[in-house]
mmCIF file of C-alpha atoms in Angstrom:
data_model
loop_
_atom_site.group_PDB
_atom_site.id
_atom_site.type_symbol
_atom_site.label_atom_id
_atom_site.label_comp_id
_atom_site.label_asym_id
_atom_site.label_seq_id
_atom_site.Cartn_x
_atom_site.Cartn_y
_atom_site.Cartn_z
ATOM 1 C CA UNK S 1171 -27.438 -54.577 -49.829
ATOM 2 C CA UNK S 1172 -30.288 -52.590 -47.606
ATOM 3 C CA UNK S 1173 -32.694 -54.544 -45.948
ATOM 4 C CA UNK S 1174 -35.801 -53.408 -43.749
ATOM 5 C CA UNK S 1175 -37.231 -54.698 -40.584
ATOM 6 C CA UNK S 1176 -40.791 -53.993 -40.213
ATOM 7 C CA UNK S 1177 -42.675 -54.652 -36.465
ATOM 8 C CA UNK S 1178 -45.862 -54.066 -35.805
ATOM 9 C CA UNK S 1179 -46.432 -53.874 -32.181
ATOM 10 C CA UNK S 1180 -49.851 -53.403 -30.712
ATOM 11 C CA UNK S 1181 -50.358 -50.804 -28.133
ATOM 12 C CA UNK S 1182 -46.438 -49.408 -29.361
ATOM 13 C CA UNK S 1183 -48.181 -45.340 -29.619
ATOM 14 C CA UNK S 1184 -44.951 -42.763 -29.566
ATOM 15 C CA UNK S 1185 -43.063 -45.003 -27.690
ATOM 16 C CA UNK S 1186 -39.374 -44.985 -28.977
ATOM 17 C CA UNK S 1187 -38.237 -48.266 -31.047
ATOM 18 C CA UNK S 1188 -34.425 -49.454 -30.343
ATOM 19 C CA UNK S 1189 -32.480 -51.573 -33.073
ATOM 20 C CA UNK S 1190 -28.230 -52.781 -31.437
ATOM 21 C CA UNK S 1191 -26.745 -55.054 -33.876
ATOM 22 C CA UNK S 1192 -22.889 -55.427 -34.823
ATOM 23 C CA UNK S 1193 -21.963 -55.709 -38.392
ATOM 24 C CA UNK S 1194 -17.909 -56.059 -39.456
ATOM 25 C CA UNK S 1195 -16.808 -55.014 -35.643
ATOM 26 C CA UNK S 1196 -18.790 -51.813 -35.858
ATOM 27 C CA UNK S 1197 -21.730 -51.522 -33.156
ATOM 28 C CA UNK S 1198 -24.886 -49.992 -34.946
ATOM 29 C CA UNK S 1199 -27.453 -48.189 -33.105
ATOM 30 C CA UNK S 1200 -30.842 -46.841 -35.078
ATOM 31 C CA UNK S 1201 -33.765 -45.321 -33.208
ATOM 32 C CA UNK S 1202 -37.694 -45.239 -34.775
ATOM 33 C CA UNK S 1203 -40.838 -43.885 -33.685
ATOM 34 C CA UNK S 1204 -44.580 -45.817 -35.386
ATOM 35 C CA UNK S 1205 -45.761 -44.157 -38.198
ATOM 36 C CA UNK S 1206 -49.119 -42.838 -39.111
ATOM 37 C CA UNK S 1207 -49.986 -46.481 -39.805
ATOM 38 C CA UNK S 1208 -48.753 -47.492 -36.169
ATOM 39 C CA UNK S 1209 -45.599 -49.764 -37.946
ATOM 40 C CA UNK S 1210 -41.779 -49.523 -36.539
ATOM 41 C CA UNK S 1211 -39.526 -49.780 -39.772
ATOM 42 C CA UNK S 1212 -35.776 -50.023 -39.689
ATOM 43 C CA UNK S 1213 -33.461 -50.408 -42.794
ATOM 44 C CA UNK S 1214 -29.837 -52.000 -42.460
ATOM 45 C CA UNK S 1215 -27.096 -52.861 -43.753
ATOM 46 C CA UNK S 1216 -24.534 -56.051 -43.141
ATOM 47 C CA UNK S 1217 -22.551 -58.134 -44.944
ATOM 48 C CA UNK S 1218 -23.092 -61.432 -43.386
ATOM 49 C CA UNK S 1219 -26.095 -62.718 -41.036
ATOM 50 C CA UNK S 1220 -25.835 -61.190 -37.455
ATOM 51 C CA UNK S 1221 -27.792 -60.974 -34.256
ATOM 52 C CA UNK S 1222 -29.791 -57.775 -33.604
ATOM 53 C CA UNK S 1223 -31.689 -56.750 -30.907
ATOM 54 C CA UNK S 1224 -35.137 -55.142 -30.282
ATOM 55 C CA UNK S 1225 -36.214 -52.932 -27.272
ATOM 56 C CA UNK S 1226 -38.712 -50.325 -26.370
ATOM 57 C CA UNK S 1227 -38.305 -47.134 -24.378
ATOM 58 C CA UNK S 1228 -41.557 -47.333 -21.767
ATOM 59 C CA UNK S 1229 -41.207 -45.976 -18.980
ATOM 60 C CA UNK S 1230 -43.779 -48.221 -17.416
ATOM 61 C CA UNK S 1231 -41.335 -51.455 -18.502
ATOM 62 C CA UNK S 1232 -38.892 -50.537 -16.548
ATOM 63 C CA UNK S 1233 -38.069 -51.861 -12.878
ATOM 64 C CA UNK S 1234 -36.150 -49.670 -11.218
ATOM 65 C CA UNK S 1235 -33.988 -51.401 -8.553
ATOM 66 C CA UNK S 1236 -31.804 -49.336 -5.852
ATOM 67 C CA UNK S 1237 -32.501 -45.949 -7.943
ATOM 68 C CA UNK S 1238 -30.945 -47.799 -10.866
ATOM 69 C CA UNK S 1239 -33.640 -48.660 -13.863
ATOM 70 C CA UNK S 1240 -33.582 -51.409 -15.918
ATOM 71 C CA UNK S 1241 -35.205 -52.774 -19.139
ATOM 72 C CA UNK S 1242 -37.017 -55.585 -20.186
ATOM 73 C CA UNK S 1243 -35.358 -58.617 -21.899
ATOM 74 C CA UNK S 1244 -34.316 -57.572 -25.642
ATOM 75 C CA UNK S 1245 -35.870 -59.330 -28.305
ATOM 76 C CA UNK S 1246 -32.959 -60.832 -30.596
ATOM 77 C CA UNK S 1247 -33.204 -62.203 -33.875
ATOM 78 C CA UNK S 1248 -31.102 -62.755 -36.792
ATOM 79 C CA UNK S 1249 -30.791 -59.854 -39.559
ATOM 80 C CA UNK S 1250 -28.927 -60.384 -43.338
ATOM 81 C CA UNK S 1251 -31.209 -62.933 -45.198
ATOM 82 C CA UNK S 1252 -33.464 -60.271 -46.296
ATOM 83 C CA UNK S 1253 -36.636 -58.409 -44.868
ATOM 84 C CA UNK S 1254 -37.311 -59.112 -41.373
ATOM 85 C CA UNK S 1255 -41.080 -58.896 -40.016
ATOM 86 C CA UNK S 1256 -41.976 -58.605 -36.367
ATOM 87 C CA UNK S 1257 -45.155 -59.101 -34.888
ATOM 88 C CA UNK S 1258 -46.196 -58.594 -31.365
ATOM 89 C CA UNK S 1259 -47.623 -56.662 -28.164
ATOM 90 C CA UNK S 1260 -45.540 -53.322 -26.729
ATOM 91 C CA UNK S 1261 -46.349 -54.053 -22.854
ATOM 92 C CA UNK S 1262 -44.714 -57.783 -23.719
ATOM 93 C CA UNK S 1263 -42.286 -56.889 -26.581
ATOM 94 C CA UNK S 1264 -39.401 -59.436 -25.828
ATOM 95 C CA UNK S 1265 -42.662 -62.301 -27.032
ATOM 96 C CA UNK S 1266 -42.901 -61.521 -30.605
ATOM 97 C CA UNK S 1267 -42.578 -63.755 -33.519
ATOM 98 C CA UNK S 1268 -39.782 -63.461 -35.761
ATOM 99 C CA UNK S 1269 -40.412 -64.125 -39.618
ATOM 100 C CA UNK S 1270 -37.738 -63.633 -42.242
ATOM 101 C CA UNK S 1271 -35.044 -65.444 -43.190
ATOM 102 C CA UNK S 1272 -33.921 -69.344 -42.710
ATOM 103 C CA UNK S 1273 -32.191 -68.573 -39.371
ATOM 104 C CA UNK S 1274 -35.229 -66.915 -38.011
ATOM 105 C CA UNK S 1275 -37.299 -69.719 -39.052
ATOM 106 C CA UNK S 1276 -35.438 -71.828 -37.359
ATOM 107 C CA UNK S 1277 -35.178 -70.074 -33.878
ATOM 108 C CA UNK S 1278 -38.932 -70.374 -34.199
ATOM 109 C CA UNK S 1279 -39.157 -73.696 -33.680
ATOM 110 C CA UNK S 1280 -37.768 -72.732 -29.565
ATOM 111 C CA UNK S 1281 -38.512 -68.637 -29.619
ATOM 112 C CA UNK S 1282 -41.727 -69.634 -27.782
ATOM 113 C CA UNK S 1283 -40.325 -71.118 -25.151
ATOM 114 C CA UNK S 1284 -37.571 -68.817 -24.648
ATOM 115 C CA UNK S 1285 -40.132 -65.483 -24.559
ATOM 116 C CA UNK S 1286 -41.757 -67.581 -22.000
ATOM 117 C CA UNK S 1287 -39.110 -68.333 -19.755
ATOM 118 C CA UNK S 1288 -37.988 -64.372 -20.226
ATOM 119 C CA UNK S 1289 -41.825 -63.624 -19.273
ATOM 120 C CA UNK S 1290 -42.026 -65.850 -16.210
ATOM 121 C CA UNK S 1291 -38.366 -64.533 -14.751
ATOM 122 C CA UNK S 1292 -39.026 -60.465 -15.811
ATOM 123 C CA UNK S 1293 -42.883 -60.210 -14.378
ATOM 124 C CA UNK S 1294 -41.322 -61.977 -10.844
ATOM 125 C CA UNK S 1295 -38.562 -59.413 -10.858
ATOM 126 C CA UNK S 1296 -41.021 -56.617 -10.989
ATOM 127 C CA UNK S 1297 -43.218 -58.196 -9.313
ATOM 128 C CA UNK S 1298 -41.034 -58.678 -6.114
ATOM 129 C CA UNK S 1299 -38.920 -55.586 -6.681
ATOM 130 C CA UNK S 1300 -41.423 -52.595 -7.122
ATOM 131 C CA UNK S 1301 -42.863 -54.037 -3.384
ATOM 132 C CA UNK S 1302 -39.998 -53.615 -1.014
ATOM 133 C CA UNK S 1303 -38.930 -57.092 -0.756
ATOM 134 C CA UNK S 1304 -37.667 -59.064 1.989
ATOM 135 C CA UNK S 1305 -34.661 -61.311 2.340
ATOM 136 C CA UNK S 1306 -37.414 -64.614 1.878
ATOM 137 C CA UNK S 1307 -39.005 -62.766 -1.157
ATOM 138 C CA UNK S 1308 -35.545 -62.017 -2.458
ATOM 139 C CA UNK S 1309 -33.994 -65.584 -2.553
ATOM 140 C CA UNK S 1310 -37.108 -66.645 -4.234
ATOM 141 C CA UNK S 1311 -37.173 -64.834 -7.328
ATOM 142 C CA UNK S 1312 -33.255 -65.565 -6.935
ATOM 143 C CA UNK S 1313 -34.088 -69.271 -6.792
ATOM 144 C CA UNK S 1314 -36.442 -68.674 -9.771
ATOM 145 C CA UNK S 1315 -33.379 -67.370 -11.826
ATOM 146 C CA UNK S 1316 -31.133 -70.096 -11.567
ATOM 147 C CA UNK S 1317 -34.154 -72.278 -12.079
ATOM 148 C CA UNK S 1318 -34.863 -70.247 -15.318
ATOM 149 C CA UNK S 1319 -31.245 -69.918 -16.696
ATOM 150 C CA UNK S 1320 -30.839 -74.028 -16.123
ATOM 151 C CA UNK S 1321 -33.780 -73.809 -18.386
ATOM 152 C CA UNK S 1322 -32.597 -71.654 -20.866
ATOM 153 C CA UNK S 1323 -28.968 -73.855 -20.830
ATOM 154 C CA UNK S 1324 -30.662 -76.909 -21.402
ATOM 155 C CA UNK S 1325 -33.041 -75.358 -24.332
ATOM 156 C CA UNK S 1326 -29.905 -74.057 -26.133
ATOM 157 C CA UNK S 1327 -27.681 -77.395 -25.245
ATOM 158 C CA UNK S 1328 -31.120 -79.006 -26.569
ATOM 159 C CA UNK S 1329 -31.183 -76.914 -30.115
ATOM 160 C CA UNK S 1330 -27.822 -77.532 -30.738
ATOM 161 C CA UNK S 1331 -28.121 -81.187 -30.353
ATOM 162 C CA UNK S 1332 -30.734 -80.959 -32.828
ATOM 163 C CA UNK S 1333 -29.872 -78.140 -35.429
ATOM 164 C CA UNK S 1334 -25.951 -78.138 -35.521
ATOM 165 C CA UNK S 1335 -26.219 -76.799 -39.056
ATOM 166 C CA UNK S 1336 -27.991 -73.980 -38.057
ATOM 167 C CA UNK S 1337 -26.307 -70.491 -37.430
ATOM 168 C CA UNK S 1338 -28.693 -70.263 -34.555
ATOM 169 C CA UNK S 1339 -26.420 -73.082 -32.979
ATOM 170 C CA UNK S 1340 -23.498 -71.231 -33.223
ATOM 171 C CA UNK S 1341 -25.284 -68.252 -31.721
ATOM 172 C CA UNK S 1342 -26.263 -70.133 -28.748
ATOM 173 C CA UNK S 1343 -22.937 -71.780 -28.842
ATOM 174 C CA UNK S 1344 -21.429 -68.642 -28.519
ATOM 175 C CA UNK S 1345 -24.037 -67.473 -25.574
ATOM 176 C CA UNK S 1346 -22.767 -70.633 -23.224
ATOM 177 C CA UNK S 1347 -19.257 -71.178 -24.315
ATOM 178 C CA UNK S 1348 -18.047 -69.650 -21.228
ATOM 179 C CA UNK S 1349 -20.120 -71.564 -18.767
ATOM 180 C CA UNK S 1350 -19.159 -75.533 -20.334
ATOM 181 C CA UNK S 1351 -15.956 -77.084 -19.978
ATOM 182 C CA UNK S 1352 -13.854 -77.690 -22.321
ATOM 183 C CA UNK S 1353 -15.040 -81.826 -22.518
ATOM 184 C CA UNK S 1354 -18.296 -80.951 -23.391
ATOM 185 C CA UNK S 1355 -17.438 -77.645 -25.799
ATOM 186 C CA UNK S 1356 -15.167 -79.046 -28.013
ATOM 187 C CA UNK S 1357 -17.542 -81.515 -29.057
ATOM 188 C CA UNK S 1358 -20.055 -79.112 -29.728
ATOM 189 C CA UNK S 1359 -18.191 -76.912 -31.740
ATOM 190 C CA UNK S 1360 -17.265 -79.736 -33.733
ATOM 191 C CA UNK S 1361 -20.446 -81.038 -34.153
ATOM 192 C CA UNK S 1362 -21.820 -77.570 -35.902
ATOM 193 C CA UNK S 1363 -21.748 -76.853 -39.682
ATOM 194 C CA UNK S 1364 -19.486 -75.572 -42.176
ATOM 195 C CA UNK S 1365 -21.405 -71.987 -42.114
ATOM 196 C CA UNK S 1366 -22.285 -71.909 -38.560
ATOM 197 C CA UNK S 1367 -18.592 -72.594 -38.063
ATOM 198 C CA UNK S 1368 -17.533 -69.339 -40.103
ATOM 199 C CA UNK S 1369 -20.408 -67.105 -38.698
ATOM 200 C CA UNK S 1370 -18.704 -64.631 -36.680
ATOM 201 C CA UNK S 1371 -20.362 -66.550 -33.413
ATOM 202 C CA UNK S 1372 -18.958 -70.448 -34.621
ATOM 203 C CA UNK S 1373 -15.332 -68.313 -35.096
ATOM 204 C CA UNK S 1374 -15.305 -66.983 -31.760
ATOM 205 C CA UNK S 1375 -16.355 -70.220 -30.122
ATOM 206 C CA UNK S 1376 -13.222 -71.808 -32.333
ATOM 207 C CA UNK S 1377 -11.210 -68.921 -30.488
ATOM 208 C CA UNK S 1378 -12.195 -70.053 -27.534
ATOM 209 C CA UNK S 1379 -11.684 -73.934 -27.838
ATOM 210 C CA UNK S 1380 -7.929 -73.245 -29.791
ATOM 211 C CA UNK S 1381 -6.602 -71.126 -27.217
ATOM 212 C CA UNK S 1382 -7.642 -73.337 -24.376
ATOM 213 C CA UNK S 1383 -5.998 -76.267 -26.000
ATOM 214 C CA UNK S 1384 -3.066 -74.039 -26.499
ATOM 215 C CA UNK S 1385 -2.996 -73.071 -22.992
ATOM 216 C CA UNK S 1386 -4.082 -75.568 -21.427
ATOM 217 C CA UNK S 1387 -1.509 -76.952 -17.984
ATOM 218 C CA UNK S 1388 1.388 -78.794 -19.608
ATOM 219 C CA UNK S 1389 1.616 -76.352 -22.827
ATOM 220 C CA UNK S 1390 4.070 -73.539 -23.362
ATOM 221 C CA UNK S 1391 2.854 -69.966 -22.234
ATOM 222 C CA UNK S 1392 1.814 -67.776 -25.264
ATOM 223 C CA UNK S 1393 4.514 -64.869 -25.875
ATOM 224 C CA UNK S 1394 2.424 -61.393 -24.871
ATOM 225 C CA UNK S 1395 3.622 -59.271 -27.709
ATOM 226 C CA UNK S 1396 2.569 -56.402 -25.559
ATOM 227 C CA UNK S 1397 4.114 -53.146 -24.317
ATOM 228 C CA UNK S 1398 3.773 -52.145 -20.495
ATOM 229 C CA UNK S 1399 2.454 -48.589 -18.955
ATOM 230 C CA UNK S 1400 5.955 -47.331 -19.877
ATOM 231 C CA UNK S 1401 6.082 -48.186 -23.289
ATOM 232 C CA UNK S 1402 8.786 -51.439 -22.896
ATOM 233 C CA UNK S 1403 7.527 -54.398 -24.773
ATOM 234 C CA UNK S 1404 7.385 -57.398 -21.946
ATOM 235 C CA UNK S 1405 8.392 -60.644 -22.487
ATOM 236 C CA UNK S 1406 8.192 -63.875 -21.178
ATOM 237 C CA UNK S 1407 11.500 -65.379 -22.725
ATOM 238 C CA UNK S 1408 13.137 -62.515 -20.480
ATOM 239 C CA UNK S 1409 11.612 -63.593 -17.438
ATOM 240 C CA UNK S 1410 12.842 -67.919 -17.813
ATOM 241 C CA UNK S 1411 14.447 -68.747 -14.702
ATOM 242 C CA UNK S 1412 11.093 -67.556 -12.867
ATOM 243 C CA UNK S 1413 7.531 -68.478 -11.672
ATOM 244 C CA UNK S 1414 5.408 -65.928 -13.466
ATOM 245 C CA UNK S 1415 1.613 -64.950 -12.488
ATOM 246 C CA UNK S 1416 -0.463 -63.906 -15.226
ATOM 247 C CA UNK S 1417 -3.557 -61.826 -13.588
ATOM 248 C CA UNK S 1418 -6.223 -61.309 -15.739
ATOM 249 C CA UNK S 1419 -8.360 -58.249 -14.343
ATOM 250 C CA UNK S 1420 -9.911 -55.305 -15.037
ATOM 251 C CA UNK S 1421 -10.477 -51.580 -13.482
ATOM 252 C CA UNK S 1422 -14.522 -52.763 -13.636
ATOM 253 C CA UNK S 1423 -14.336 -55.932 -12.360
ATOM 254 C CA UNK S 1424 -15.124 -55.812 -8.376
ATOM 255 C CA UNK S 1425 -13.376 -59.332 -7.624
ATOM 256 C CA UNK S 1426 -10.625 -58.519 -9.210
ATOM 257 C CA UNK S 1427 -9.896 -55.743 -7.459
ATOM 258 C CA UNK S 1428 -10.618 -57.163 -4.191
ATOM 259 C CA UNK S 1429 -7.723 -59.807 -4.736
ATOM 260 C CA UNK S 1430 -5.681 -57.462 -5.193
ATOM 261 C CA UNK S 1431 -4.121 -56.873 -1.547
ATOM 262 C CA UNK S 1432 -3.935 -60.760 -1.270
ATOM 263 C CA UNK S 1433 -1.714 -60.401 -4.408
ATOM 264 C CA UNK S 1434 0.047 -57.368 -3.041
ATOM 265 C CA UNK S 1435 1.480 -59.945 0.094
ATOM 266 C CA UNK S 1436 1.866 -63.165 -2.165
ATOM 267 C CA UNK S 1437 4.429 -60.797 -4.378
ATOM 268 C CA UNK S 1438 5.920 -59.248 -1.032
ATOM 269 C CA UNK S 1439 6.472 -62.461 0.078
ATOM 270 C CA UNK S 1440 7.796 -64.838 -2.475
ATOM 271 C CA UNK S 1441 9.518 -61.586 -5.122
ATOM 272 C CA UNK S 1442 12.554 -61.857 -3.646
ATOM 273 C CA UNK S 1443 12.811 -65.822 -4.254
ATOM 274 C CA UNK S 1444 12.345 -65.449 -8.121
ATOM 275 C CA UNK S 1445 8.413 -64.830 -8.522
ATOM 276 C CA UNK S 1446 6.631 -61.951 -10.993
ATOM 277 C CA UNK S 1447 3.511 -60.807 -11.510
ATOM 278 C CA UNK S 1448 2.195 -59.482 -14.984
ATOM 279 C CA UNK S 1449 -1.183 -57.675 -14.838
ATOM 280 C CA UNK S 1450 -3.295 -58.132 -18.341
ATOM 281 C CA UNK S 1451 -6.192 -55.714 -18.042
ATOM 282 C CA UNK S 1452 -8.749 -55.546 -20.376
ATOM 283 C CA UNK S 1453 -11.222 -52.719 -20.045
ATOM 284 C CA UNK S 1454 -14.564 -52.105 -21.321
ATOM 285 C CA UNK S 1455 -14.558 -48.842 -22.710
ATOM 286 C CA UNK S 1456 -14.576 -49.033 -27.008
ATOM 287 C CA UNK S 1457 -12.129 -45.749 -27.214
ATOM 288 C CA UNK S 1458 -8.479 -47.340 -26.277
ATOM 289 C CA UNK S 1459 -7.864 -43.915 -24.451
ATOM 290 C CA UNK S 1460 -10.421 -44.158 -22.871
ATOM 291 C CA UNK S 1461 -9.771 -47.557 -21.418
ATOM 292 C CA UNK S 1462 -6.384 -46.220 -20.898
ATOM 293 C CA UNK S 1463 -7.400 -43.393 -18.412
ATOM 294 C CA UNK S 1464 -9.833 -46.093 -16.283
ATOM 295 C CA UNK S 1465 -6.844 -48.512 -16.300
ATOM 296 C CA UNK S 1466 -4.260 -46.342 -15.341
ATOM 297 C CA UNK S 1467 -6.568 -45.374 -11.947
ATOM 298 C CA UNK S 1468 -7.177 -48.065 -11.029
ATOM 299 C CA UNK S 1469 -3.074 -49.216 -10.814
ATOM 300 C CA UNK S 1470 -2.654 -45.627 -8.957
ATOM 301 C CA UNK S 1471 -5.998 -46.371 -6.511
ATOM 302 C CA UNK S 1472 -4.876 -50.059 -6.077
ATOM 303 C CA UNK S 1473 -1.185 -49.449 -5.233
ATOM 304 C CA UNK S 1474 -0.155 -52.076 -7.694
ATOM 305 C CA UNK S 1475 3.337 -52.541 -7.336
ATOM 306 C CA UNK S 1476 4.016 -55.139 -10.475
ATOM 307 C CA UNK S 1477 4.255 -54.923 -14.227
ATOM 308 C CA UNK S 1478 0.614 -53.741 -16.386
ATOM 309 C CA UNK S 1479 -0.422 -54.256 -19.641
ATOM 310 C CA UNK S 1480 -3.624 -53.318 -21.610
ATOM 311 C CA UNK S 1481 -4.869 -55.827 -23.654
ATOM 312 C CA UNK S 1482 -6.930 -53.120 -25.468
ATOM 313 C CA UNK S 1483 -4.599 -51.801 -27.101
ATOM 314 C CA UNK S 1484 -3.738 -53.560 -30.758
ATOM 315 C CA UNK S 1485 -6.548 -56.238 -29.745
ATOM 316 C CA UNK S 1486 -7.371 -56.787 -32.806
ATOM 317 C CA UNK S 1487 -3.642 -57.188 -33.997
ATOM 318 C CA UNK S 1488 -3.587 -59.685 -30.501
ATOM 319 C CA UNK S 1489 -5.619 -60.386 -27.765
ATOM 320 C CA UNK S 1490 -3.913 -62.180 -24.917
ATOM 321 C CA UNK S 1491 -6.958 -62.584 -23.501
ATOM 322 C CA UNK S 1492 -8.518 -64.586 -26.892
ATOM 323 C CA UNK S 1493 -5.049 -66.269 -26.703
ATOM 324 C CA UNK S 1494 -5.293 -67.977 -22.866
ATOM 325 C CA UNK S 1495 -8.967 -68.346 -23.855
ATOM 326 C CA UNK S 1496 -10.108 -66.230 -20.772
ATOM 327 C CA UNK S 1497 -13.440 -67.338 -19.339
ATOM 328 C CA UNK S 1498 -14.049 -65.414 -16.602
ATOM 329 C CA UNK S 1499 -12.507 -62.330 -14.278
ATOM 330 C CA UNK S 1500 -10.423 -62.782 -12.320
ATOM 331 C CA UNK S 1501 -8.889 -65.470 -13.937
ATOM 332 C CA UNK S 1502 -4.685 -66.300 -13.079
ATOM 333 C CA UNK S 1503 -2.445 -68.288 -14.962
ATOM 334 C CA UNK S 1504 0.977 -69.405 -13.437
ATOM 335 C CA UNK S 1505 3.986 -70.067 -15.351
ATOM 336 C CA UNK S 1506 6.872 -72.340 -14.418
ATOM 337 C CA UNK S 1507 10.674 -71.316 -14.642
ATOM 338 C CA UNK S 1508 11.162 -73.029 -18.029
ATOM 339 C CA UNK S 1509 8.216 -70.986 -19.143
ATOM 340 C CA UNK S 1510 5.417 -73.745 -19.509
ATOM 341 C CA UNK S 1511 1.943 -73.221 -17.674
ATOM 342 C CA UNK S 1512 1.069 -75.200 -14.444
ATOM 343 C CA UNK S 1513 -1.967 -73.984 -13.386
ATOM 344 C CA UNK S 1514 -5.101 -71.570 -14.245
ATOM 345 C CA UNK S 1515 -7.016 -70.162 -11.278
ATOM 346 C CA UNK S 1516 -10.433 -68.466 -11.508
ATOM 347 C CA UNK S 1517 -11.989 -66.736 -8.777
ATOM 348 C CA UNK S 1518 -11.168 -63.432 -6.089
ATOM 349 C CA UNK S 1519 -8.539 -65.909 -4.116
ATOM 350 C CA UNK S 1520 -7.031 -69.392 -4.463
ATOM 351 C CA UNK S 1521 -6.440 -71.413 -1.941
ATOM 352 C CA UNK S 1522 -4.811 -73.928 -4.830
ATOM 353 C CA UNK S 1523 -2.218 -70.858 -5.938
ATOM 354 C CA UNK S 1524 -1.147 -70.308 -2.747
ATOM 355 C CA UNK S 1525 -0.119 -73.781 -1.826
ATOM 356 C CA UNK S 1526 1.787 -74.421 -5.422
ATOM 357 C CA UNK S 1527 3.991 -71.050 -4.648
ATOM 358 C CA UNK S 1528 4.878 -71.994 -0.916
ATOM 359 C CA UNK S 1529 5.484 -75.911 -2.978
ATOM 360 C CA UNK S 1530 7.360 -73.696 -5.894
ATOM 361 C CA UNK S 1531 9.099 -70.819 -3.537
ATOM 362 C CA UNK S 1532 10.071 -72.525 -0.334
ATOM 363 C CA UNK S 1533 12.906 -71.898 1.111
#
């Protein structure tokens, strides 16, 4: 079924209109000029509710930082419960109300609050970087970020609390998943409704929570079911007998990157004694080819000496990274001999991984 989205955004004159939603996997991108009338209308299509997002093409909203510009906050509301009206100001888009819908509705009762924190954060940013800042003007607005995103956290933790039911709860849910622990996640997904649970945000938060109790320290390491640059399937069965690395990185991914010389000596070192790495990289580019070509030089740049595989390809047959519930990148998972896991590592270098494989690999 077509629906429309109509804003009407003061001051919005030939400015170009944005609309990014995802419906069924597929990313949709639609484009509108105002009409004679000076309204924005969209029309879409999906199945089941999603998130979409709003933004305008001003030149004069943008903050360009280092020669590189960037936009204002996206406004983001829910589309698939019917028409969808938008009302607001062009200089100050990211601030409109949201009508349409019971999930709209509902992120009314914080959307105020959020377009004000977004306000307060975006006209510092500008504010400081349009000047040429200095290193005291810098950490401020910096200090004013993390100030702002506690916010945020504690107005999604907040709505949550309060609307389990709602899909905006799995939204958020979704949003922060990756920055709570596993105590205080699991509780929360738990706590949310039967439909925000099979909303396409409640099933990846499940995702998330399964796989880390699956893989979790203690638990045996999730087979790979993936082939290698080379085309030979790898397997963990086949490698029993050692301590096996899993290194979760990608060709975009700066940290990851930098570890790898530190990796390079670990595997120098300890390779002979019955220790592997596998490298699981999972690249940003939609087009598997594509991520295939930025993968594949970034082995050949990084001299990486140890087995690869892409976790683009077949990911939606199986993601290893879904499966390990992946967080963050780098992340490392190390496997014992008898193939169960005994330790996850996030960050550029671990202190912790080297001291369990001079404990594990001594001589």
């Amino acid at each position: 079924m077509t629906n429309t989205i109509t804003a009407k955004l003061s001051g919005i004159g030939k400015h170009t209109v944005t609309l990014n939603y995802t419906s069924e996997g597929v990313k949709v991108t639609d484009s509108a000029k105002a009409g004679k009338d000076g309204i924005v209308r969209f029309s879409y299509k999906t199945a089941k509710p999603v998130v979409a997002a709003l933004s305008v093409t001003d030149p004069a909203l943008l903050l360009v930082m280092d020669s590189f510009p960037f936009n204002p906050p996206a406004l983001e509301f829910f589309i698939g419960e019917g028409p969808v009206l938008i009302k607001g100001d062009e200089k100050k888009f990211y601030k409109s109300t949201v009508k349409g819908g019971k999930a709209n509705e509902e992120w009314s009762k914080v959307r105020p609050s959020f377009g004000n924190l977004s306000d307060s954060l975006w006209t510092e940013f500008k504010k400081t970087y349009e000047k040429k800042p200095n290193a005291q003007t810098e950490e401020q607005v910096w200090v004013m970020q993390r100030r702002i995103m506690a916010s945020r956290l504690q107005l999604q933790k907040g709505f949550i609390n309060k609307y389990p039911e709602s899909l905006v709860a799995a939204y958020f849910l979704s949003k922060i998943a990756y920055d709570l622990e596993s105590w205080e996640l699991e509780p929360k997904y738990d706590s949310l409704g039967f439909i925000a649970k099979e909303s396409v945000y409640g099933k990846t938060v499940g995702d998330l929570v399964s796989g880390t109790k699956a893989t979790a320290v203690g638990m045996k390491a999730v087979e790979l079911k993936k082939n290698d640059m080379n085309g030979n399937l790898v397997s963990l069965e086949a490698l029993k007998g050692k301590i096996v690395l899993l290194d979760f990185w990608g060709s975009w991914c700066g940290p990851c990157r930098a570890s790898h010389p530190h990796l390079k000596t670990i595997y120098e070192k300890y390779k002979s004694k019955g220790f592997e790495i596998i490298g699981i990289a999972q690249e940003r580019e939609n087009a598997v080819n594509e991520a295939e070509v930025k993968w594949k030089e970034a082995i050949k740049e990084d001299g990486i000496p140890w087995v690869q595989v892409l976790n683009n390809v077949d990911v939606a047959k199986f993601s290893i990274v879904k499966a390990y519930a992946i967080k963050a990148f780098p992340s490392k998972i190390l496997i014992d001999k008898e193939g169960k896991i005994i330790g996850r590592y996030v960050g550029k270098d671990s202190e912790d991984l080297g001291k369990k494989l001079e404990e594990l690999l001594k001589d």
